[in-house]
Short mmCIF file of C-alpha atoms (C1' of nucleotides) in Angstrom, two decimals:
data_model
loop_
_atom_site.label_atom_id
_atom_site.label_comp_id
_atom_site.label_asym_id
_atom_site.label_seq_id
_atom_site.Cartn_x
_atom_site.Cartn_y
_atom_site.Cartn_z
CA MET M 1 0.00 0.00 0.00
CA SER M 2 1.36 3.37 -0.98
CA PHE M 3 0.22 6.78 0.21
CA LEU M 4 0.71 10.35 -0.84
CA ASP M 5 -0.43 13.60 0.69
CA ILE M 6 -0.78 15.80 -2.35
CA ARG M 7 0.09 18.85 -0.30
CA HIS M 8 3.59 17.51 0.23
CA TYR M 9 4.65 17.90 -3.36
CA LYS M 10 3.51 21.53 -3.46
CA TYR M 11 5.17 22.28 -0.15
CA LEU M 12 8.44 20.85 -1.38
CA THR M 13 8.46 22.56 -4.76
CA SER M 14 7.05 26.01 -4.10
CA SER M 15 6.73 28.63 -1.40
CA ILE M 16 3.02 27.88 -0.87
CA ASP M 17 1.71 28.48 2.67
CA ARG M 18 2.15 25.24 4.62
CA ASN M 19 -0.51 26.14 7.13
CA LEU M 20 -3.34 25.35 4.76
CA ASP M 21 -5.48 22.45 5.86
CA PHE M 22 -6.58 19.98 3.23
CA SER M 23 -9.77 21.76 2.24
CA ALA M 24 -8.08 25.18 2.06
CA PHE M 25 -5.33 23.62 0.00
CA MET M 26 -7.76 22.07 -2.47
CA ASP M 27 -9.53 25.40 -2.84
CA PHE M 28 -6.36 27.44 -3.25
CA GLU M 29 -4.42 25.07 -5.43
CA HIS M 30 -7.08 23.26 -7.41
CA HIS M 31 -10.12 25.53 -7.04
CA TYR M 32 -11.96 22.51 -5.76
CA GLN M 33 -14.48 22.73 -2.93
CA VAL M 34 -14.36 19.63 -0.76
CA SER M 35 -17.57 18.35 0.70
CA GLU M 36 -18.77 19.50 4.10
CA ASN M 37 -20.16 16.05 4.68
CA LYS M 38 -17.62 14.13 6.76
CA HIS M 39 -18.10 10.87 4.92
CA GLU M 40 -17.80 12.41 1.48
CA TYR M 41 -14.85 14.50 2.62
CA SER M 42 -12.96 11.41 3.76
CA ILE M 43 -13.59 9.76 0.42
CA GLU M 44 -12.41 12.87 -1.42
CA ARG M 45 -9.35 13.09 0.71
CA SER M 46 -8.50 9.45 0.18
CA TYR M 47 -9.12 9.77 -3.51
CA PHE M 48 -6.96 12.83 -4.04
CA SER M 49 -4.25 11.44 -1.84
CA TYR M 50 -4.09 8.03 -3.38
CA LYS M 51 -0.84 7.71 -5.20
CA GLU M 52 -1.96 6.08 -8.41
CA SER M 53 -4.45 8.83 -9.09
CA LEU M 54 -1.79 11.49 -8.97
CA VAL M 55 1.47 13.10 -9.86
CA GLU M 56 3.54 9.94 -9.84
CA ASN M 57 5.12 10.59 -13.20
CA THR M 58 5.32 14.34 -13.01
CA VAL M 59 7.35 14.64 -9.81
CA ASP M 60 10.49 16.71 -10.29
CA SER M 61 13.23 14.08 -10.29
CA SER M 62 15.45 16.09 -7.93
CA ILE M 63 12.78 15.91 -5.25
CA GLN M 64 11.74 12.33 -6.01
CA SER M 65 13.64 10.66 -3.19
CA ILE M 66 12.29 13.05 -0.55
CA MET M 67 8.75 12.59 -1.89
CA ASP M 68 9.26 8.87 -1.81
CA MET M 69 10.48 8.99 1.78
CA GLU M 70 7.59 11.18 2.92
CA SER M 71 5.11 8.83 1.25
CA LYS M 72 6.56 5.82 3.00
CA LEU M 73 6.49 7.66 6.32
CA ILE M 74 2.76 8.35 6.24
CA PRO M 75 1.67 4.94 7.60
CA ILE M 76 4.53 5.01 10.13
CA PHE M 77 3.42 8.26 11.72
CA ALA M 78 -0.15 7.02 11.59
CA GLN M 79 0.85 3.92 13.48
CA MET M 80 2.74 5.91 16.13
CA GLU M 81 -0.28 8.15 16.62
CA ARG M 82 -2.54 5.13 16.91
CA THR M 83 -0.21 3.41 19.36
CA GLY M 84 0.03 6.47 21.57
CA VAL M 85 1.96 6.63 24.82
CA TYR M 86 0.74 5.44 28.21
CA VAL M 87 0.52 7.99 31.00
CA ASP M 88 0.19 7.29 34.73
CA GLU M 89 -2.91 9.39 35.29
CA LYS M 90 -3.00 9.15 39.07
CA LYS M 91 0.63 10.12 39.42
CA LEU M 92 0.13 13.09 37.10
CA ARG M 93 -2.88 14.19 39.13
CA ASP M 94 -0.89 13.97 42.37
CA ILE M 95 1.92 16.09 40.95
CA GLY M 96 -0.70 18.56 39.81
CA GLU M 97 -1.95 18.89 43.37
CA ASP M 98 1.58 19.62 44.61
CA ILE M 99 2.03 22.27 41.96
CA ALA M 100 -1.37 23.82 42.66
CA ARG M 101 -0.57 24.06 46.36
CA GLU M 102 2.76 25.74 45.75
CA SER M 103 1.26 28.02 43.13
CA LYS M 104 -1.48 29.12 45.51
CA ASN M 105 1.14 30.00 48.13
CA LYS M 106 3.04 32.11 45.61
CA GLU M 107 -0.17 33.81 44.62
CA LEU M 108 -0.96 34.80 48.21
CA GLU M 109 2.63 35.90 48.75
CA ILE M 110 2.35 38.21 45.74
CA TYR M 111 -0.93 39.76 46.94
CA ASP M 112 0.64 40.26 50.34
CA LEU M 113 3.69 42.04 48.94
CA VAL M 114 1.63 44.24 46.62
CA GLY M 115 -1.19 44.92 49.07
CA GLU M 116 -3.97 44.02 46.64
CA ARG M 117 -5.36 41.17 44.57
CA PHE M 118 -5.01 41.18 40.80
CA ASN M 119 -4.78 38.71 37.92
CA ILE M 120 -1.14 37.66 37.80
CA ASN M 121 -1.80 35.83 34.53
CA SER M 122 -2.59 39.13 32.86
CA ALA M 123 0.56 40.78 31.52
CA LYS M 124 -1.35 44.04 31.34
CA GLN M 125 -2.24 43.95 35.05
CA VAL M 126 1.32 42.98 36.00
CA GLN M 127 2.52 46.04 34.07
CA VAL M 128 0.17 48.30 36.03
CA ILE M 129 1.20 46.82 39.38
CA LEU M 130 4.95 46.94 38.77
CA PHE M 131 5.39 50.12 36.77
CA GLU M 132 2.53 52.28 38.05
CA LYS M 133 1.61 51.15 41.54
CA LEU M 134 5.12 50.19 42.70
CA GLY M 135 6.89 52.72 40.44
CA ILE M 136 9.57 50.28 39.30
CA PRO M 137 11.67 51.66 36.40
CA VAL M 138 10.45 50.33 33.03
CA SER M 139 12.50 48.43 30.48
CA LYS M 140 11.76 47.58 26.86
CA LYS M 141 8.64 48.94 25.21
CA ILE M 142 6.19 46.70 23.39
CA LYS M 143 2.91 47.36 21.57
CA THR M 144 0.81 47.20 24.72
CA GLY M 145 3.12 49.15 27.02
CA TYR M 146 6.24 47.75 28.68
CA THR M 147 7.22 44.12 28.58
CA VAL M 148 7.03 41.96 31.70
CA ASP M 149 8.65 38.94 30.08
CA ASN M 150 11.21 36.64 31.65
CA GLU M 151 14.15 38.83 30.72
CA ALA M 152 12.59 42.00 32.14
CA LEU M 153 11.37 40.39 35.36
CA SER M 154 14.75 38.72 35.98
CA LEU M 155 16.41 42.11 35.77
CA ILE M 156 13.84 43.73 38.05
CA GLY M 157 14.21 40.76 40.38
CA GLN M 158 17.73 41.84 41.25
CA LYS M 159 16.20 44.71 43.22
CA TYR M 160 12.56 43.81 43.79
CA GLU M 161 11.72 40.35 45.15
CA ILE M 162 8.16 40.64 43.82
CA ALA M 163 9.40 40.06 40.27
CA ASN M 164 11.08 36.80 41.24
CA ILE M 165 7.94 35.50 42.86
CA ILE M 166 5.86 36.41 39.81
CA LEU M 167 8.35 34.45 37.69
CA GLN M 168 8.07 31.45 40.01
CA TYR M 169 4.28 31.69 39.89
CA ARG M 170 4.35 31.80 36.10
CA THR M 171 6.57 28.74 35.89
CA LEU M 172 4.21 26.80 38.15
CA GLU M 173 1.11 27.95 36.26
CA LYS M 174 2.66 27.01 32.91
CA LEU M 175 3.36 23.54 34.24
CA ARG M 176 -0.08 23.17 35.78
CA SER M 177 -2.17 24.51 32.90
CA THR M 178 -0.26 23.04 29.97
CA TYR M 179 1.35 19.89 31.33
CA ILE M 180 -1.01 18.72 34.06
CA ASP M 181 -4.51 19.89 33.12
CA GLY M 182 -3.66 19.96 29.42
CA LEU M 183 -2.37 16.40 29.36
CA LEU M 184 -5.07 14.98 31.67
CA ARG M 185 -7.64 16.35 29.25
CA VAL M 186 -6.25 14.37 26.31
CA ILE M 187 -5.71 10.97 27.89
CA ASN M 188 -7.89 8.72 25.77
CA PRO M 189 -10.45 7.14 28.14
CA HIS M 190 -10.44 3.86 26.19
CA THR M 191 -6.73 3.34 25.63
CA LYS M 192 -5.53 5.27 28.73
CA ARG M 193 -2.88 6.64 26.41
CA ILE M 194 -2.11 9.99 24.86
CA HIS M 195 -2.34 10.04 21.06
CA THR M 196 -0.67 13.08 19.54
CA THR M 197 -1.06 14.20 15.94
CA TYR M 198 2.12 14.55 13.92
CA ASN M 199 2.20 17.17 11.20
CA GLN M 200 4.48 15.58 8.70
CA LEU M 201 5.60 18.85 7.17
CA GLY M 202 4.79 20.92 10.20
CA ALA M 203 7.93 22.96 9.80
CA SER M 204 9.30 24.62 6.69
CA THR M 205 12.63 22.90 7.21
CA GLY M 206 11.19 19.39 7.00
CA ARG M 207 10.87 18.85 10.71
CA LEU M 208 7.80 17.23 12.18
CA SER M 209 5.56 19.12 14.51
CA SER M 210 3.26 17.62 17.11
CA GLU M 211 -0.09 18.90 18.29
CA SER M 212 -3.15 18.00 20.38
CA PRO M 213 -1.17 17.61 22.49
CA ASN M 214 2.32 18.74 21.56
CA LEU M 215 4.53 15.94 22.88
CA GLN M 216 7.66 17.61 21.52
CA ASN M 217 7.79 20.26 24.24
CA ILE M 218 7.28 18.25 27.41
CA PRO M 219 9.45 20.01 30.01
CA SER M 220 12.83 18.59 30.90
CA GLY M 221 15.04 19.26 33.87
CA SER M 222 14.94 18.51 37.54
CA GLY M 223 12.06 19.04 39.92
CA TYR M 224 8.50 19.14 38.60
CA PRO M 225 9.55 18.73 34.93
CA ALA M 226 11.28 15.42 35.76
CA ARG M 227 8.27 14.29 37.78
CA ILE M 228 5.94 15.11 34.90
CA LYS M 229 8.12 13.30 32.41
CA SER M 230 8.22 10.28 34.71
CA CYS M 231 4.45 9.88 34.21
CA PHE M 232 5.13 8.77 30.63
CA CYS M 233 5.90 5.10 31.09
CA PRO M 234 5.14 1.59 29.79
CA GLU M 235 1.75 0.17 30.62
CA SER M 236 3.26 -3.13 31.75
CA SER M 237 6.33 -3.86 33.89
CA GLU M 238 7.55 -6.23 31.18
CA PHE M 239 8.55 -3.14 29.20
CA SER M 240 11.06 -0.32 29.58
CA PHE M 241 11.39 3.02 27.89
CA LEU M 242 14.32 3.42 25.55
CA VAL M 243 15.40 6.90 24.47
CA ALA M 244 17.85 7.27 21.60
CA ASP M 245 19.10 10.71 20.70
CA TYR M 246 21.58 12.04 18.18
CA SER M 247 24.47 13.73 19.95
CA GLN M 248 25.18 17.32 18.78
CA VAL M 249 23.54 16.45 15.50
CA GLU M 250 23.25 19.91 14.00
CA LEU M 251 26.82 20.93 14.79
CA ARG M 252 28.06 17.63 13.37
CA ILE M 253 26.02 18.23 10.22
CA LEU M 254 27.46 21.74 9.98
CA ALA M 255 30.93 20.21 10.23
CA SER M 256 30.18 17.64 7.52
CA LEU M 257 28.43 20.00 5.10
CA SER M 258 30.95 22.81 5.48
CA GLY M 259 33.95 20.50 5.54
CA ASP M 260 35.55 22.84 8.07
CA THR M 261 38.68 20.99 9.17
CA SER M 262 38.81 22.55 12.62
CA LEU M 263 35.21 21.63 13.41
CA ILE M 264 35.63 18.12 12.01
CA GLU M 265 38.86 17.57 13.94
CA THR M 266 37.21 18.60 17.19
CA PHE M 267 34.50 15.97 16.74
CA VAL M 268 36.87 13.30 15.46
CA ARG M 269 39.03 13.75 18.55
CA GLY M 270 35.96 13.40 20.70
CA GLU M 271 36.52 16.82 22.26
CA ASP M 272 33.72 18.78 23.87
CA ILE M 273 32.72 21.21 21.12
CA HIS M 274 31.55 23.97 23.45
CA THR M 275 34.75 23.87 25.48
CA ARG M 276 36.76 23.89 22.25
CA THR M 277 34.96 27.02 21.05
CA ALA M 278 35.36 28.58 24.50
CA ARG M 279 39.14 28.16 24.26
CA PHE M 280 39.06 29.84 20.84
CA LEU M 281 37.05 32.73 22.28
CA PHE M 282 38.83 33.21 25.59
CA GLY M 283 42.32 31.90 24.92
CA GLU M 284 43.94 28.47 24.86
CA ASP M 285 45.23 28.87 28.40
CA ALA M 286 42.05 30.27 29.92
CA THR M 287 40.29 28.32 32.62
CA ILE M 288 37.01 27.42 31.00
CA THR M 289 34.42 27.96 33.69
CA SER M 290 30.85 26.81 33.26
CA GLU M 291 29.98 30.44 32.51
CA LEU M 292 32.50 30.67 29.66
CA ARG M 293 31.36 27.33 28.30
CA ARG M 294 27.77 28.54 28.41
CA ILE M 295 28.69 31.58 26.31
CA ALA M 296 30.55 29.40 23.81
CA LYS M 297 27.56 27.07 23.61
CA SER M 298 25.32 30.03 22.76
CA VAL M 299 27.76 31.08 20.06
CA ASN M 300 27.86 27.56 18.60
CA PHE M 301 24.08 27.32 18.49
CA GLY M 302 23.77 30.90 17.31
CA VAL M 303 25.91 30.14 14.28
CA ILE M 304 23.38 27.49 13.23
CA TYR M 305 20.60 30.08 13.51
CA GLY M 306 22.31 32.64 11.30
CA ILE M 307 23.69 34.57 14.21
CA THR M 308 23.70 38.38 14.52
CA GLY M 309 25.61 40.45 17.04
CA PHE M 310 22.36 41.89 18.32
CA GLY M 311 20.67 38.51 18.72
CA LEU M 312 23.62 36.91 20.44
CA SER M 313 24.00 39.87 22.79
CA LYS M 314 20.42 39.29 23.99
CA VAL M 315 21.02 35.62 24.62
CA ILE M 316 24.29 35.96 26.52
CA ASN M 317 23.37 39.29 28.07
CA THR M 318 26.25 41.39 26.82
CA SER M 319 26.81 44.32 24.45
CA PRO M 320 26.28 43.86 20.71
CA ALA M 321 29.90 44.92 20.19
CA GLU M 322 31.17 42.20 22.51
CA ALA M 323 28.88 39.64 20.88
CA THR M 324 30.09 40.64 17.42
CA LYS M 325 33.65 40.05 18.58
CA TYR M 326 32.75 36.47 19.56
CA ILE M 327 31.13 35.87 16.19
CA ASP M 328 34.15 37.20 14.29
CA THR M 329 36.43 35.00 16.37
CA PHE M 330 34.23 31.98 15.68
CA TYR M 331 34.45 32.48 11.93
CA ALA M 332 38.20 33.07 12.14
CA MET M 333 38.66 29.81 14.02
CA TYR M 334 36.28 27.82 11.83
CA PRO M 335 36.86 29.49 8.42
CA GLY M 336 35.15 26.72 6.45
CA VAL M 337 31.83 27.67 8.02
CA ARG M 338 31.88 31.21 6.63
CA ALA M 339 32.71 29.95 3.13
CA TYR M 340 29.95 27.36 3.37
CA TYR M 341 27.39 29.96 4.40
CA GLN M 342 28.39 32.16 1.47
CA SER M 343 27.81 29.24 -0.89
CA ILE M 344 24.33 28.69 0.57
CA LEU M 345 23.43 32.34 0.07
CA ASP M 346 24.79 32.29 -3.49
CA GLY M 347 22.66 29.23 -4.22
CA ALA M 348 19.58 30.81 -2.65
CA ASN M 349 20.01 33.91 -4.79
CA LYS M 350 20.57 31.94 -7.95
CA ASN M 351 17.83 29.32 -7.51
CA GLY M 352 15.34 30.93 -5.17
CA TYR M 353 15.57 27.90 -2.90
CA VAL M 354 18.01 26.14 -0.59
CA GLU M 355 18.25 22.39 -0.05
CA THR M 356 19.34 19.75 2.41
CA PHE M 357 21.97 17.07 1.89
CA TYR M 358 19.19 14.76 0.69
CA GLY M 359 17.68 17.29 -1.71
CA ARG M 360 14.76 18.56 0.36
CA ARG M 361 14.00 22.08 -0.81
CA ARG M 362 12.73 25.22 0.83
CA TYR M 363 11.83 28.17 -1.36
CA ILE M 364 12.95 31.46 0.12
CA PRO M 365 11.85 34.36 -2.09
CA GLY M 366 12.84 36.86 0.61
CA VAL M 367 16.55 36.59 -0.19
CA ARG M 368 15.87 38.76 -3.25
CA ASP M 369 13.65 41.28 -1.45
CA SER M 370 14.59 44.96 -1.73
CA ASN M 371 13.91 45.47 1.99
CA LYS M 372 17.10 44.95 3.94
CA MET M 373 15.39 43.60 7.08
CA ILE M 374 13.35 41.09 5.11
CA ARG M 375 16.45 40.05 3.18
CA ALA M 376 18.47 39.57 6.37
CA GLY M 377 15.70 37.47 7.89
CA ALA M 378 15.44 35.37 4.74
CA GLU M 379 19.20 34.84 4.75
CA ARG M 380 19.08 33.50 8.30
CA GLU M 381 16.32 31.11 7.26
CA ALA M 382 18.40 30.09 4.25
CA ILE M 383 21.45 29.39 6.37
CA ASN M 384 19.57 27.41 9.00
CA MET M 385 17.45 25.28 6.68
CA PRO M 386 20.11 22.95 5.23
CA ILE M 387 21.33 22.16 8.73
CA GLN M 388 18.02 21.77 10.55
CA GLY M 389 16.51 20.18 7.46
CA THR M 390 19.30 17.63 7.01
CA ALA M 391 18.88 16.66 10.67
CA ALA M 392 15.16 16.23 9.99
CA ASP M 393 15.87 14.09 6.92
CA ILE M 394 18.30 11.93 8.88
CA ILE M 395 15.92 11.09 11.69
CA LYS M 396 13.06 10.53 9.24
CA LEU M 397 15.22 8.09 7.28
CA ALA M 398 16.21 6.38 10.50
CA MET M 399 12.54 6.04 11.49
CA LEU M 400 11.78 4.47 8.14
CA ARG M 401 14.54 1.90 8.56
CA ILE M 402 13.71 1.22 12.20
CA SER M 403 10.07 0.73 11.27
CA ASN M 404 11.05 -1.75 8.57
CA PHE M 405 13.28 -3.55 11.03
CA LEU M 406 10.50 -3.76 13.61
CA LYS M 407 8.12 -5.05 10.98
CA GLU M 408 10.47 -7.81 9.85
CA GLY M 409 10.57 -9.52 13.22
CA THR M 410 7.61 -10.30 15.41
CA TYR M 411 8.79 -7.92 18.10
CA LYS M 412 6.84 -6.62 21.04
CA SER M 413 8.81 -3.37 21.14
CA ARG M 414 7.29 -0.29 19.54
CA MET M 415 8.39 3.16 18.40
CA LEU M 416 6.33 5.77 20.23
CA LEU M 417 7.60 9.32 19.87
CA GLN M 418 9.92 11.57 17.88
CA VAL M 419 11.30 14.77 19.37
CA HIS M 420 13.46 16.19 16.56
CA ASP M 421 16.75 14.51 17.47
CA GLU M 422 15.32 11.87 19.78
CA LEU M 423 13.25 8.69 19.39
CA VAL M 424 11.33 7.12 22.25
CA PHE M 425 10.48 3.41 22.31
CA GLU M 426 8.81 1.02 24.67
CA VAL M 427 10.91 -2.13 24.57
CA HIS M 428 10.18 -5.57 25.96
CA GLU M 429 12.73 -6.79 28.52
CA SER M 430 13.59 -9.80 26.36
CA GLU M 431 14.42 -7.52 23.42
CA LYS M 432 16.05 -4.65 25.24
CA ASP M 433 19.75 -5.28 24.56
CA MET M 434 19.14 -6.30 20.98
CA MET M 435 16.95 -3.23 20.35
CA GLU M 436 19.59 -0.95 21.75
CA LYS M 437 22.19 -2.38 19.39
CA GLN M 438 19.94 -2.34 16.32
CA ILE M 439 18.52 1.12 16.91
CA ARG M 440 21.98 2.60 17.42
CA SER M 441 23.34 0.87 14.37
CA ILE M 442 20.48 2.07 12.16
CA MET M 443 20.48 5.65 13.46
CA GLU M 444 24.24 6.06 13.23
CA GLY M 445 24.32 4.45 9.80
CA VAL M 446 21.94 6.82 8.03
CA PHE M 447 24.32 9.68 7.33
CA PRO M 448 27.42 8.91 5.26
CA GLY M 449 30.76 10.65 5.38
CA PRO M 450 33.92 10.70 7.38
CA LEU M 451 32.37 12.37 10.40
CA LYS M 452 30.24 9.76 12.12
CA LEU M 453 27.02 10.66 13.86
CA LEU M 454 26.81 9.39 17.42
CA VAL M 455 23.68 8.23 19.21
CA ASP M 456 23.20 8.19 22.98
CA ILE M 457 20.83 5.55 24.28
CA HIS M 458 19.39 5.23 27.77
CA THR M 459 16.74 2.95 29.14
CA GLY M 460 14.62 3.24 32.25
CA ALA M 461 11.25 2.68 33.85
CA ASN M 462 9.88 5.90 32.36
CA TRP M 463 10.67 8.83 30.04
CA SER M 464 12.47 10.75 32.77
CA GLU M 465 14.71 7.87 33.80
CA ALA M 466 15.53 6.98 30.22
CA LYS M 467 16.66 10.51 29.43
CA GLY M 468 20.04 9.68 30.94
"C1'" DA Q 1 14.42 40.42 15.96
"C1'" DC Q 2 20.00 34.42 16.19
"C1'" DT Q 3 16.29 28.77 13.53
"C1'" DG Q 4 12.03 25.82 13.85
"C1'" DG Q 5 7.52 24.76 16.44
"C1'" DA Q 6 2.62 24.58 20.01
"C1'" DT Q 7 -0.21 26.09 23.91
"C1'" DC Q 8 -2.24 28.86 27.44
"C1'" DC Q 9 -4.25 33.16 28.81
"C1'" DA Q 10 -6.40 37.68 28.60
"C1'" DG H 1 -13.04 33.91 17.54
"C1'" DA H 2 -8.71 36.16 16.69
"C1'" DT H 3 -4.49 38.03 18.32
"C1'" DG H 4 -0.52 39.34 21.14
"C1'" DG H 5 2.33 38.11 25.01
"C1'" DA H 6 4.58 34.78 27.43
"C1'" DT H 7 6.88 30.18 27.87
"C1'" DC H 8 7.67 25.29 26.97
"C1'" DC H 9 10.75 22.23 23.56
"C1'" DA H 10 14.94 20.82 19.90
#
DNA sequence: ACTGGATCCA
DNA sequence: GATGGATCCA
């Protein structure tokens, strides 16, 4: 059985809006009104999406292999959605009660400090309380007044404790509303599992996205986030969770695609890439503190995002001039990266699109725009896409091969989730060691070239424990 | 305005 | 119901 979502071809060969649902797409692209009757709609959708009825022979040959891969992935994502992931509902509820209790205390503490009750969830009301009632000096202006975002409140918090408590309250409320109440609401009463929906081309780079609920942004870290993640677990004690994630995948891809010898050497030697960059930035003999490493890490990631001095300065909380110095040093130390980026921009200008290692395209008309800001934004998108997109291709290819492997045997283990550079499985105890070996071998074997991709694998009784 | 997303709230 | 602000993720 072969499937095709006819939107995919358009998305991959033009700059058409990817946010169109099927009916909007049919209207826009084919001037066809789909039926409002659910039954007829499903028949129409099946009909138009069925491979044999469609573009099979007209697909641009350069995009053929990506189209082929996406087609083969359709039933795999469908199966993962159908399988779902088990969640310990009682445990999640209990954690929710702990959070609610702590949140309530923070709330009362805030009212006490301010001397009145107000809606802390309303940014507008927080503005009034902080900047008008308490007369705290304002920071950055936004459309609706002055921002009370994380950055602003952290700064204010150095002098006024109230800001810190509001931040703590917000963190707790985010966890409670989105990850306790939000998840409890979508546990399927029949399966007791959560069934997300994967948007196969949810991102313009080729990444998946996940919605209803989004299982790609479950909080990580210690404390409540770890407790929440621990609620995702196997339904039976005969199974464990297995988490396999690509190590530093985007920086390794940047090294491979750019061919930068310094970057490649660092990975080949097994050095810590952030510490390596830190020594470039702060001197070979400098003591690399966790703070310096953190800055270097931001620079490394920033480079993948099409870094600007202004943007980096915001992230590492320094002056744009200082940030620009770091960026210049980075390019001086990894000269192949700058040359590679120039070649991407040249290609984008010439073709109107950029592409991944596997030939996935993204059309970026903005690189030819006369507006400098729009052009700069488009150039950042152009630079990021081949890296993020190649990473997306790699894990999609790995999923295809893993799915085929799982299908060949009569295994009890199942692939459950994908979180961009990470795959989550529930594995049967009897298959655990073998699965670990096979999954690693498949994932590491997808991407060719001298610089090997590495995969970290951890197992445990739940998603938190298996995170390693 | 350093990439790409989704969700909650007012 | 739509939108902007804030915050969670890779």
